[in-house]
mmCIF file of C-alpha atoms in Angstrom:
data_model
loop_
_atom_site.group_PDB
_atom_site.id
_atom_site.type_symbol
_atom_site.label_atom_id
_atom_site.label_comp_id
_atom_site.label_asym_id
_atom_site.label_seq_id
_atom_site.Cartn_x
_atom_site.Cartn_y
_atom_site.Cartn_z
ATOM 1 C CA MET A 10 72.520 39.984 2.199
ATOM 2 C CA VAL A 11 71.078 36.600 1.302
ATOM 3 C CA GLU A 12 71.705 35.420 -2.240
ATOM 4 C CA ARG A 13 68.805 33.782 -4.113
ATOM 5 C CA ALA A 14 69.323 30.454 -5.744
ATOM 6 C CA ASP A 15 69.794 30.576 -9.468
ATOM 7 C CA SER A 16 66.503 29.626 -11.137
ATOM 8 C CA GLY A 17 68.443 27.769 -13.782
ATOM 9 C CA ALA A 18 70.198 25.534 -11.283
ATOM 10 C CA VAL A 19 69.992 21.823 -11.998
ATOM 11 C CA ALA A 20 67.713 19.918 -9.622
ATOM 12 C CA ALA A 21 69.294 17.191 -7.573
ATOM 13 C CA GLU A 22 69.092 13.771 -9.266
ATOM 14 C CA THR A 23 67.131 10.957 -7.670
ATOM 15 C CA PRO A 24 69.590 8.378 -6.360
ATOM 16 C CA VAL A 25 69.655 5.075 -8.284
ATOM 17 C CA VAL A 26 69.508 1.928 -6.207
ATOM 18 C CA PRO A 27 71.606 -0.816 -7.853
ATOM 19 C CA GLY A 28 69.704 -3.967 -8.828
ATOM 20 C CA VAL A 29 66.167 -2.547 -8.501
ATOM 21 C CA GLY A 30 65.503 -2.774 -12.246
ATOM 22 C CA LYS A 31 66.717 -6.372 -12.367
ATOM 23 C CA ARG A 32 64.546 -7.339 -9.403
ATOM 24 C CA ARG A 33 61.507 -5.819 -11.060
ATOM 25 C CA ARG A 34 62.198 -7.685 -14.279
ATOM 26 C CA GLY A 35 62.652 -10.863 -12.241
ATOM 27 C CA TRP A 36 59.220 -10.462 -10.689
ATOM 28 C CA VAL A 37 57.680 -9.848 -14.112
ATOM 29 C CA LEU A 38 59.230 -13.080 -15.411
ATOM 30 C CA ALA A 39 58.003 -14.876 -12.313
ATOM 31 C CA GLY A 40 54.494 -13.582 -12.920
ATOM 32 C CA VAL A 41 54.552 -14.758 -16.531
ATOM 33 C CA ALA A 42 55.774 -18.193 -15.380
ATOM 34 C CA VAL A 43 52.949 -18.503 -12.845
ATOM 35 C CA VAL A 44 50.343 -17.497 -15.450
ATOM 36 C CA LEU A 45 51.782 -20.015 -17.920
ATOM 37 C CA GLY A 46 51.667 -22.753 -15.293
ATOM 38 C CA GLY A 47 48.061 -21.872 -14.514
ATOM 39 C CA VAL A 48 47.061 -22.003 -18.180
ATOM 40 C CA LEU A 49 48.777 -25.369 -18.653
ATOM 41 C CA GLY A 50 47.226 -26.847 -15.544
ATOM 42 C CA PHE A 51 43.761 -25.294 -15.687
ATOM 43 C CA HIS A 52 43.165 -24.754 -19.394
ATOM 44 C CA ARG A 53 39.631 -26.169 -19.038
ATOM 45 C CA LEU A 54 38.743 -23.079 -16.993
ATOM 46 C CA VAL A 55 39.666 -20.694 -19.811
ATOM 47 C CA PRO A 56 36.368 -19.467 -21.329
ATOM 48 C CA ASN A 57 35.664 -20.596 -24.868
ATOM 49 C CA TRP A 58 34.407 -17.190 -25.863
ATOM 50 C CA PRO A 59 34.835 -15.049 -27.742
ATOM 51 C CA GLY A 60 35.999 -16.934 -30.814
ATOM 52 C CA ARG A 61 36.447 -20.305 -29.056
ATOM 53 C CA VAL A 62 39.674 -19.026 -27.549
ATOM 54 C CA GLY A 63 39.818 -22.006 -25.175
ATOM 55 C CA SER A 64 39.847 -24.559 -27.971
ATOM 56 C CA LEU A 65 42.357 -22.477 -29.923
ATOM 57 C CA MET A 66 44.733 -22.379 -26.966
ATOM 58 C CA GLU A 67 44.321 -26.103 -26.310
ATOM 59 C CA SER A 68 45.208 -26.884 -29.922
ATOM 60 C CA PHE A 69 48.780 -25.804 -29.220
ATOM 61 C CA LEU A 70 49.009 -26.662 -25.522
ATOM 62 C CA PRO A 71 52.067 -28.972 -25.824
ATOM 63 C CA TRP A 72 54.019 -26.053 -27.262
ATOM 64 C CA GLY A 73 53.769 -24.423 -23.860
ATOM 65 C CA GLY A 74 56.965 -26.355 -23.190
ATOM 66 C CA ALA A 75 58.743 -24.178 -25.742
ATOM 67 C CA LEU A 76 57.585 -21.065 -23.877
ATOM 68 C CA VAL A 77 58.969 -22.544 -20.654
ATOM 69 C CA VAL A 78 62.359 -22.973 -22.323
ATOM 70 C CA VAL A 79 62.320 -19.353 -23.545
ATOM 71 C CA LEU A 80 61.479 -18.090 -20.058
ATOM 72 C CA LEU A 81 64.217 -20.270 -18.585
ATOM 73 C CA VAL A 82 66.835 -18.793 -20.916
ATOM 74 C CA VAL A 83 65.717 -15.241 -20.106
ATOM 75 C CA ALA A 84 65.764 -15.980 -16.368
ATOM 76 C CA LEU A 85 69.290 -17.373 -16.617
ATOM 77 C CA VAL A 86 70.485 -14.356 -18.582
ATOM 78 C CA ARG A 87 68.895 -12.014 -16.027
ATOM 79 C CA ARG A 88 70.242 -14.168 -13.176
ATOM 80 C CA SER A 89 66.849 -13.935 -11.532
ATOM 81 C CA ALA A 90 66.475 -16.411 -8.694
ATOM 82 C CA VAL A 91 62.804 -15.578 -8.150
ATOM 83 C CA ALA A 92 61.985 -16.237 -11.825
ATOM 84 C CA LEU A 93 63.860 -19.553 -11.742
ATOM 85 C CA VAL A 94 61.909 -20.643 -8.672
ATOM 86 C CA ALA A 95 58.609 -19.591 -10.273
ATOM 87 C CA LEU A 96 59.456 -21.590 -13.395
ATOM 88 C CA LEU A 97 59.262 -24.774 -11.351
ATOM 89 C CA LEU A 98 55.464 -24.452 -11.572
ATOM 90 C CA PRO A 99 55.036 -24.577 -15.389
ATOM 91 C CA VAL A 100 57.857 -27.113 -15.679
ATOM 92 C CA GLY A 101 56.145 -29.423 -13.198
ATOM 93 C CA VAL A 102 52.718 -29.022 -14.818
ATOM 94 C CA TRP A 103 54.074 -29.632 -18.327
ATOM 95 C CA VAL A 104 56.001 -32.723 -17.239
ATOM 96 C CA ASP A 105 52.968 -34.075 -15.406
ATOM 97 C CA THR A 106 50.722 -33.478 -18.441
ATOM 98 C CA PHE A 107 52.998 -34.348 -21.352
ATOM 99 C CA GLY A 108 56.135 -35.921 -19.901
ATOM 100 C CA GLY A 109 54.788 -39.440 -20.264
ATOM 101 C CA LEU A 110 54.489 -38.947 -24.022
ATOM 102 C CA LEU A 111 58.275 -38.706 -24.211
ATOM 103 C CA LEU A 112 58.815 -42.207 -22.838
ATOM 104 C CA PRO A 113 59.571 -45.022 -25.300
ATOM 105 C CA GLY A 114 56.761 -47.388 -26.111
ATOM 106 C CA GLU A 115 56.576 -50.775 -24.463
ATOM 107 C CA GLU A 116 56.882 -54.023 -26.360
ATOM 108 C CA GLY A 117 53.588 -55.252 -27.723
ATOM 109 C CA GLY A 118 51.697 -58.122 -26.168
ATOM 110 C CA GLY A 119 49.879 -61.028 -27.763
ATOM 111 C CA ARG A 120 46.347 -59.633 -28.149
ATOM 112 C CA GLU A 121 47.047 -56.599 -30.256
ATOM 113 C CA LEU A 122 46.264 -55.008 -33.586
ATOM 114 C CA VAL A 123 48.580 -52.623 -35.408
ATOM 115 C CA VAL A 124 46.558 -49.779 -36.906
ATOM 116 C CA VAL A 125 47.391 -46.947 -39.287
ATOM 117 C CA GLN A 126 45.429 -43.725 -39.705
ATOM 118 C CA HIS A 127 46.052 -41.452 -42.692
ATOM 119 C CA ASN A 128 44.309 -38.577 -44.420
ATOM 120 C CA VAL A 129 45.658 -39.252 -47.903
ATOM 121 C CA SER A 130 44.561 -35.823 -49.305
ATOM 122 C CA ASP A 131 42.250 -35.432 -52.267
ATOM 123 C CA GLU A 132 45.132 -33.663 -54.042
ATOM 124 C CA ASN A 133 47.625 -36.515 -53.586
ATOM 125 C CA ARG A 134 49.642 -36.895 -56.792
ATOM 126 C CA ASP A 135 51.116 -40.259 -55.832
ATOM 127 C CA PRO A 136 48.325 -42.459 -54.461
ATOM 128 C CA ALA A 137 50.099 -45.643 -55.558
ATOM 129 C CA GLY A 138 53.257 -44.682 -53.654
ATOM 130 C CA THR A 139 51.184 -43.704 -50.642
ATOM 131 C CA ALA A 140 49.409 -47.079 -50.702
ATOM 132 C CA ARG A 141 52.715 -48.967 -50.887
ATOM 133 C CA ALA A 142 54.108 -47.025 -47.936
ATOM 134 C CA LEU A 143 51.036 -47.826 -45.845
ATOM 135 C CA ALA A 144 51.121 -51.503 -46.789
ATOM 136 C CA ASP A 145 54.802 -51.667 -45.822
ATOM 137 C CA SER A 146 53.829 -50.718 -42.268
ATOM 138 C CA GLY A 147 52.459 -54.242 -41.799
ATOM 139 C CA ALA A 148 49.364 -52.873 -40.058
ATOM 140 C CA ASP A 149 46.295 -55.023 -39.484
ATOM 141 C CA LEU A 150 43.971 -52.091 -40.153
ATOM 142 C CA VAL A 151 44.446 -49.042 -42.381
ATOM 143 C CA ALA A 152 41.967 -46.160 -42.186
ATOM 144 C CA LEU A 153 41.971 -43.560 -44.961
ATOM 145 C CA GLU A 154 40.190 -40.256 -45.491
ATOM 146 C CA GLU A 155 39.696 -37.936 -48.482
ATOM 147 C CA LEU A 156 39.184 -40.844 -50.859
ATOM 148 C CA VAL A 157 38.010 -39.426 -54.178
ATOM 149 C CA ASP A 158 37.892 -40.601 -57.767
ATOM 150 C CA PRO A 159 40.045 -41.553 -59.563
ATOM 151 C CA GLN A 160 42.508 -42.050 -56.674
ATOM 152 C CA LEU A 161 40.143 -44.459 -54.897
ATOM 153 C CA ALA A 162 40.583 -47.091 -57.598
ATOM 154 C CA VAL A 163 44.361 -46.793 -57.229
ATOM 155 C CA TYR A 164 44.189 -47.447 -53.479
ATOM 156 C CA GLU A 165 41.852 -50.396 -53.940
ATOM 157 C CA LYS A 166 44.193 -51.993 -56.468
ATOM 158 C CA ALA A 167 47.435 -51.252 -54.617
ATOM 159 C CA LEU A 168 46.178 -52.483 -51.236
ATOM 160 C CA ALA A 169 44.264 -55.549 -52.437
ATOM 161 C CA ALA A 170 47.111 -58.048 -52.033
ATOM 162 C CA ASP A 171 47.881 -57.139 -48.419
ATOM 163 C CA TYR A 172 44.358 -56.203 -47.379
ATOM 164 C CA PRO A 173 41.755 -58.506 -48.962
ATOM 165 C CA HIS A 174 38.916 -56.939 -46.956
ATOM 166 C CA HIS A 175 37.871 -53.331 -47.239
ATOM 167 C CA VAL A 176 34.889 -51.011 -47.047
ATOM 168 C CA VAL A 177 34.442 -47.468 -48.352
ATOM 169 C CA ARG A 178 31.587 -45.149 -47.457
ATOM 170 C CA GLY A 179 31.620 -41.658 -48.860
ATOM 171 C CA THR A 180 35.182 -40.367 -48.660
ATOM 172 C CA VAL A 181 36.415 -42.626 -45.829
ATOM 173 C CA GLY A 182 37.539 -46.237 -45.974
ATOM 174 C CA LEU A 183 38.894 -49.116 -43.910
ATOM 175 C CA TRP A 184 41.280 -51.806 -45.205
ATOM 176 C CA SER A 185 41.759 -54.939 -43.107
ATOM 177 C CA LYS A 186 43.762 -58.156 -43.092
ATOM 178 C CA HIS A 187 40.848 -59.745 -41.261
ATOM 179 C CA PRO A 188 37.248 -60.250 -42.438
ATOM 180 C CA LEU A 189 34.778 -57.404 -42.046
ATOM 181 C CA SER A 190 31.040 -57.446 -41.413
ATOM 182 C CA GLY A 191 28.259 -55.082 -40.397
ATOM 183 C CA GLU A 192 29.547 -52.273 -42.615
ATOM 184 C CA GLN A 193 27.439 -49.146 -42.365
ATOM 185 C CA VAL A 194 27.501 -45.383 -42.702
ATOM 186 C CA VAL A 195 27.792 -43.364 -39.507
ATOM 187 C CA ASP A 196 25.928 -40.102 -39.949
ATOM 188 C CA ILE A 197 28.124 -37.337 -38.536
ATOM 189 C CA LYS A 198 26.965 -34.617 -40.937
ATOM 190 C CA PRO A 199 26.352 -31.236 -39.289
ATOM 191 C CA ARG A 200 22.987 -29.694 -40.081
ATOM 192 C CA SER A 201 24.476 -26.783 -42.028
ATOM 193 C CA ILE A 202 26.275 -29.035 -44.543
ATOM 194 C CA GLU A 203 24.551 -30.058 -47.755
ATOM 195 C CA VAL A 204 23.218 -33.546 -48.452
ATOM 196 C CA GLY A 205 25.794 -35.897 -49.939
ATOM 197 C CA TRP A 206 28.490 -35.238 -47.351
ATOM 198 C CA SER A 207 29.518 -38.617 -45.893
ATOM 199 C CA ARG A 208 32.588 -38.999 -43.701
ATOM 200 C CA GLY A 209 31.875 -41.736 -41.193
ATOM 201 C CA LEU A 210 31.701 -45.528 -41.254
ATOM 202 C CA ARG A 211 31.540 -48.449 -38.884
ATOM 203 C CA ALA A 212 32.490 -52.094 -39.425
ATOM 204 C CA VAL A 213 33.099 -55.144 -37.262
ATOM 205 C CA VAL A 214 36.582 -56.634 -37.630
ATOM 206 C CA ARG A 215 36.694 -60.428 -37.197
ATOM 207 C CA SER A 216 40.126 -60.367 -35.583
ATOM 208 C CA PRO A 217 41.973 -63.474 -34.287
ATOM 209 C CA TYR A 218 41.122 -62.245 -30.784
ATOM 210 C CA GLY A 219 37.413 -61.703 -31.313
ATOM 211 C CA ASP A 220 35.161 -59.070 -32.819
ATOM 212 C CA VAL A 221 36.240 -55.430 -32.747
ATOM 213 C CA ALA A 222 34.026 -52.474 -33.699
ATOM 214 C CA ALA A 223 36.086 -50.141 -35.885
ATOM 215 C CA TYR A 224 35.023 -46.577 -36.653
ATOM 216 C CA VAL A 225 36.595 -44.344 -39.289
ATOM 217 C CA ALA A 226 35.744 -40.645 -39.303
ATOM 218 C CA HIS A 227 36.780 -37.375 -40.863
ATOM 219 C CA LEU A 228 35.388 -34.446 -38.891
ATOM 220 C CA PRO A 229 34.854 -31.042 -40.545
ATOM 221 C CA SER A 230 37.801 -28.704 -40.837
ATOM 222 C CA VAL A 231 38.360 -25.778 -38.506
ATOM 223 C CA ARG A 232 39.551 -22.341 -39.519
ATOM 224 C CA VAL A 233 41.403 -19.615 -37.644
ATOM 225 C CA GLY A 234 40.391 -16.080 -38.588
ATOM 226 C CA VAL A 235 39.858 -12.617 -37.160
ATOM 227 C CA GLY A 236 36.861 -13.943 -35.242
ATOM 228 C CA GLY A 237 38.888 -16.718 -33.622
ATOM 229 C CA LEU A 238 38.543 -20.468 -34.127
ATOM 230 C CA ALA A 239 35.622 -21.553 -36.326
ATOM 231 C CA SER A 240 34.972 -25.066 -35.020
ATOM 232 C CA GLN A 241 31.188 -25.197 -34.664
ATOM 233 C CA ARG A 242 30.740 -27.805 -37.382
ATOM 234 C CA ARG A 243 33.617 -29.913 -36.076
ATOM 235 C CA ASP A 244 32.188 -29.829 -32.569
ATOM 236 C CA GLU A 245 28.705 -30.792 -33.780
ATOM 237 C CA SER A 246 30.114 -33.670 -35.799
ATOM 238 C CA ALA A 247 32.164 -34.863 -32.800
ATOM 239 C CA ALA A 248 29.005 -34.927 -30.690
ATOM 240 C CA LEU A 249 27.195 -37.049 -33.300
ATOM 241 C CA LEU A 250 30.116 -39.461 -33.502
ATOM 242 C CA GLY A 251 30.348 -39.663 -29.732
ATOM 243 C CA ARG A 252 26.661 -40.523 -29.551
ATOM 244 C CA ALA A 253 27.095 -43.342 -32.076
ATOM 245 C CA ILE A 254 30.090 -44.802 -30.231
ATOM 246 C CA ALA A 255 28.311 -44.538 -26.884
ATOM 247 C CA GLY A 256 25.560 -46.782 -28.286
ATOM 248 C CA GLU A 257 27.973 -49.366 -29.720
ATOM 249 C CA SER A 258 27.232 -52.880 -28.475
ATOM 250 C CA VAL A 259 30.396 -54.596 -29.727
ATOM 251 C CA GLU A 260 33.508 -54.354 -27.578
ATOM 252 C CA PRO A 261 36.339 -53.431 -27.966
ATOM 253 C CA VAL A 262 35.927 -50.244 -30.023
ATOM 254 C CA ILE A 263 38.662 -48.573 -32.067
ATOM 255 C CA LEU A 264 38.271 -45.087 -33.544
ATOM 256 C CA LEU A 265 40.604 -43.982 -36.317
ATOM 257 C CA GLY A 266 40.241 -40.650 -38.024
ATOM 258 C CA ASP A 267 41.239 -37.179 -38.980
ATOM 259 C CA LEU A 268 39.379 -35.414 -36.176
ATOM 260 C CA ASN A 269 40.696 -31.945 -37.020
ATOM 261 C CA GLY A 270 41.561 -31.409 -33.386
ATOM 262 C CA VAL A 271 44.060 -32.422 -30.738
ATOM 263 C CA VAL A 272 43.043 -34.607 -27.812
ATOM 264 C CA GLU A 273 43.296 -31.644 -25.406
ATOM 265 C CA ASP A 274 40.727 -29.658 -27.428
ATOM 266 C CA ARG A 275 37.458 -29.474 -25.466
ATOM 267 C CA GLY A 276 35.565 -29.723 -28.755
ATOM 268 C CA LEU A 277 36.486 -33.424 -28.862
ATOM 269 C CA ARG A 278 35.243 -34.136 -25.328
ATOM 270 C CA PRO A 279 32.321 -36.260 -26.624
ATOM 271 C CA LEU A 280 35.033 -38.678 -27.811
ATOM 272 C CA THR A 281 37.917 -38.248 -25.381
ATOM 273 C CA SER A 282 35.585 -38.602 -22.404
ATOM 274 C CA GLN A 283 34.718 -42.182 -23.313
ATOM 275 C CA LEU A 284 37.741 -43.465 -25.244
ATOM 276 C CA ALA A 285 41.311 -44.213 -24.171
ATOM 277 C CA LEU A 286 44.073 -42.130 -25.724
ATOM 278 C CA ALA A 287 47.589 -43.100 -26.773
ATOM 279 C CA ASP A 288 49.898 -43.904 -23.863
ATOM 280 C CA GLY A 289 52.876 -42.158 -25.426
ATOM 281 C CA GLY A 290 54.169 -40.217 -28.387
ATOM 282 C CA PHE A 291 53.382 -36.748 -29.692
ATOM 283 C CA ALA A 292 53.100 -37.874 -33.337
ATOM 284 C CA PHE A 293 52.411 -34.397 -34.720
ATOM 285 C CA SER A 294 50.806 -35.161 -38.076
ATOM 286 C CA PHE A 295 49.808 -31.820 -39.608
ATOM 287 C CA PRO A 296 50.940 -30.059 -41.673
ATOM 288 C CA ALA A 297 53.318 -32.619 -43.132
ATOM 289 C CA ALA A 298 55.861 -29.960 -44.147
ATOM 290 C CA PHE A 299 56.203 -28.720 -40.551
ATOM 291 C CA PRO A 300 54.041 -30.764 -38.156
ATOM 292 C CA MET A 301 52.562 -28.611 -35.383
ATOM 293 C CA ALA A 302 49.752 -30.786 -34.006
ATOM 294 C CA ARG A 303 48.372 -34.309 -34.069
ATOM 295 C CA ILE A 304 44.896 -34.084 -35.533
ATOM 296 C CA ASP A 305 45.001 -37.689 -36.815
ATOM 297 C CA GLN A 306 43.918 -39.818 -33.901
ATOM 298 C CA VAL A 307 43.689 -43.400 -32.663
ATOM 299 C CA MET A 308 41.397 -43.959 -29.665
ATOM 300 C CA ALA A 309 39.858 -47.068 -28.157
ATOM 301 C CA ARG A 310 37.472 -48.487 -25.573
ATOM 302 C CA SER A 311 38.013 -51.791 -23.763
ATOM 303 C CA ALA A 312 41.510 -51.641 -25.256
ATOM 304 C CA THR A 313 44.786 -49.806 -24.707
ATOM 305 C CA VAL A 314 46.378 -47.605 -27.345
ATOM 306 C CA GLY A 315 50.143 -47.897 -27.038
ATOM 307 C CA HIS A 316 52.848 -45.542 -28.229
ATOM 308 C CA ILE A 317 51.712 -43.595 -31.304
ATOM 309 C CA ARG A 318 54.188 -42.393 -33.911
ATOM 310 C CA THR A 319 54.270 -40.943 -37.396
ATOM 311 C CA LEU A 320 55.386 -42.666 -40.570
ATOM 312 C CA PRO A 321 57.459 -40.947 -43.282
ATOM 313 C CA ALA A 322 55.719 -38.357 -45.444
ATOM 314 C CA THR A 323 53.632 -39.466 -48.410
ATOM 315 C CA GLY A 324 52.018 -37.383 -51.123
ATOM 316 C CA SER A 325 49.584 -35.987 -48.557
ATOM 317 C CA ASP A 326 49.626 -32.833 -46.465
ATOM 318 C CA HIS A 327 49.186 -35.100 -43.419
ATOM 319 C CA LEU A 328 51.641 -37.632 -42.007
ATOM 320 C CA PRO A 329 50.363 -41.164 -41.372
ATOM 321 C CA VAL A 330 50.218 -42.258 -37.733
ATOM 322 C CA VAL A 331 50.610 -45.834 -36.489
ATOM 323 C CA ALA A 332 49.819 -47.360 -33.104
ATOM 324 C CA ARG A 333 49.496 -50.743 -31.419
ATOM 325 C CA VAL A 334 46.122 -51.385 -29.831
ATOM 326 C CA THR A 335 46.100 -54.058 -27.127
ATOM 327 C CA LEU A 336 42.699 -55.645 -26.655
ATOM 328 C CA GLU A 337 41.379 -56.346 -23.163
#
């Protein structure tokens, strides 16, 4: 008589192959590393819709290095050789893109101007202290944004001794140790902003090395919300400024300003496509309490912008940035 198997018998367990789970996790880490390397290297191919996602990603592109470090730690903990090999891709791309910014700046040459760019904040409670700190930098040119009454009078008085030449148009200004001429407003107002908004100026600096066209600009702010990055006004203003600089007849050209965007942001292409960027230095300038990005920029044409760095905090929510510009 054949006995039937007990219906309540426990089914045989599937055998577990040692290391399979770890290998799978290793391949997942490797995939993430490859995607990260692709984003770092080909960020221009990321669509800017919906919500200008491309510009938003580019605003924090240097921080991709922090993600590489996190992945490296995880790969080491998992002891995943495939993930470690895959990480060579984002490491190489990041070093190629941003590694040069880590190098120390070279000594300045003879034909150079030291320039400072600072959004002083319209809520600055210590404009006199801010002005003294900027003057102590010894810069040839100082560009300021968010100049409002009554703080403007404080800056004019505090900077007069070191900078006998200055021009203010709207809420932006330029202080210079050298004579200025040809001062004029640069219209960078987006169409949707009301009349009276003025954030751009141009002046010719009579430097010891010849005339230099200096532009000071404060592009509209951007906002991050549920719909993504709202940068339409900033982008429109950047295009207007780029058009004005493209038509400039005086060379060299120096642009100083709070551009409300990093140099990798495609929204600033009208400027970055025709102007040289800083050779070195991250100089994250905003927010001052915990700097995450450099939105205060120094760019030039027919000139080289050397190592850019930040100065100590003032009464502003931005940090000042300083750079040496070598004229060609």
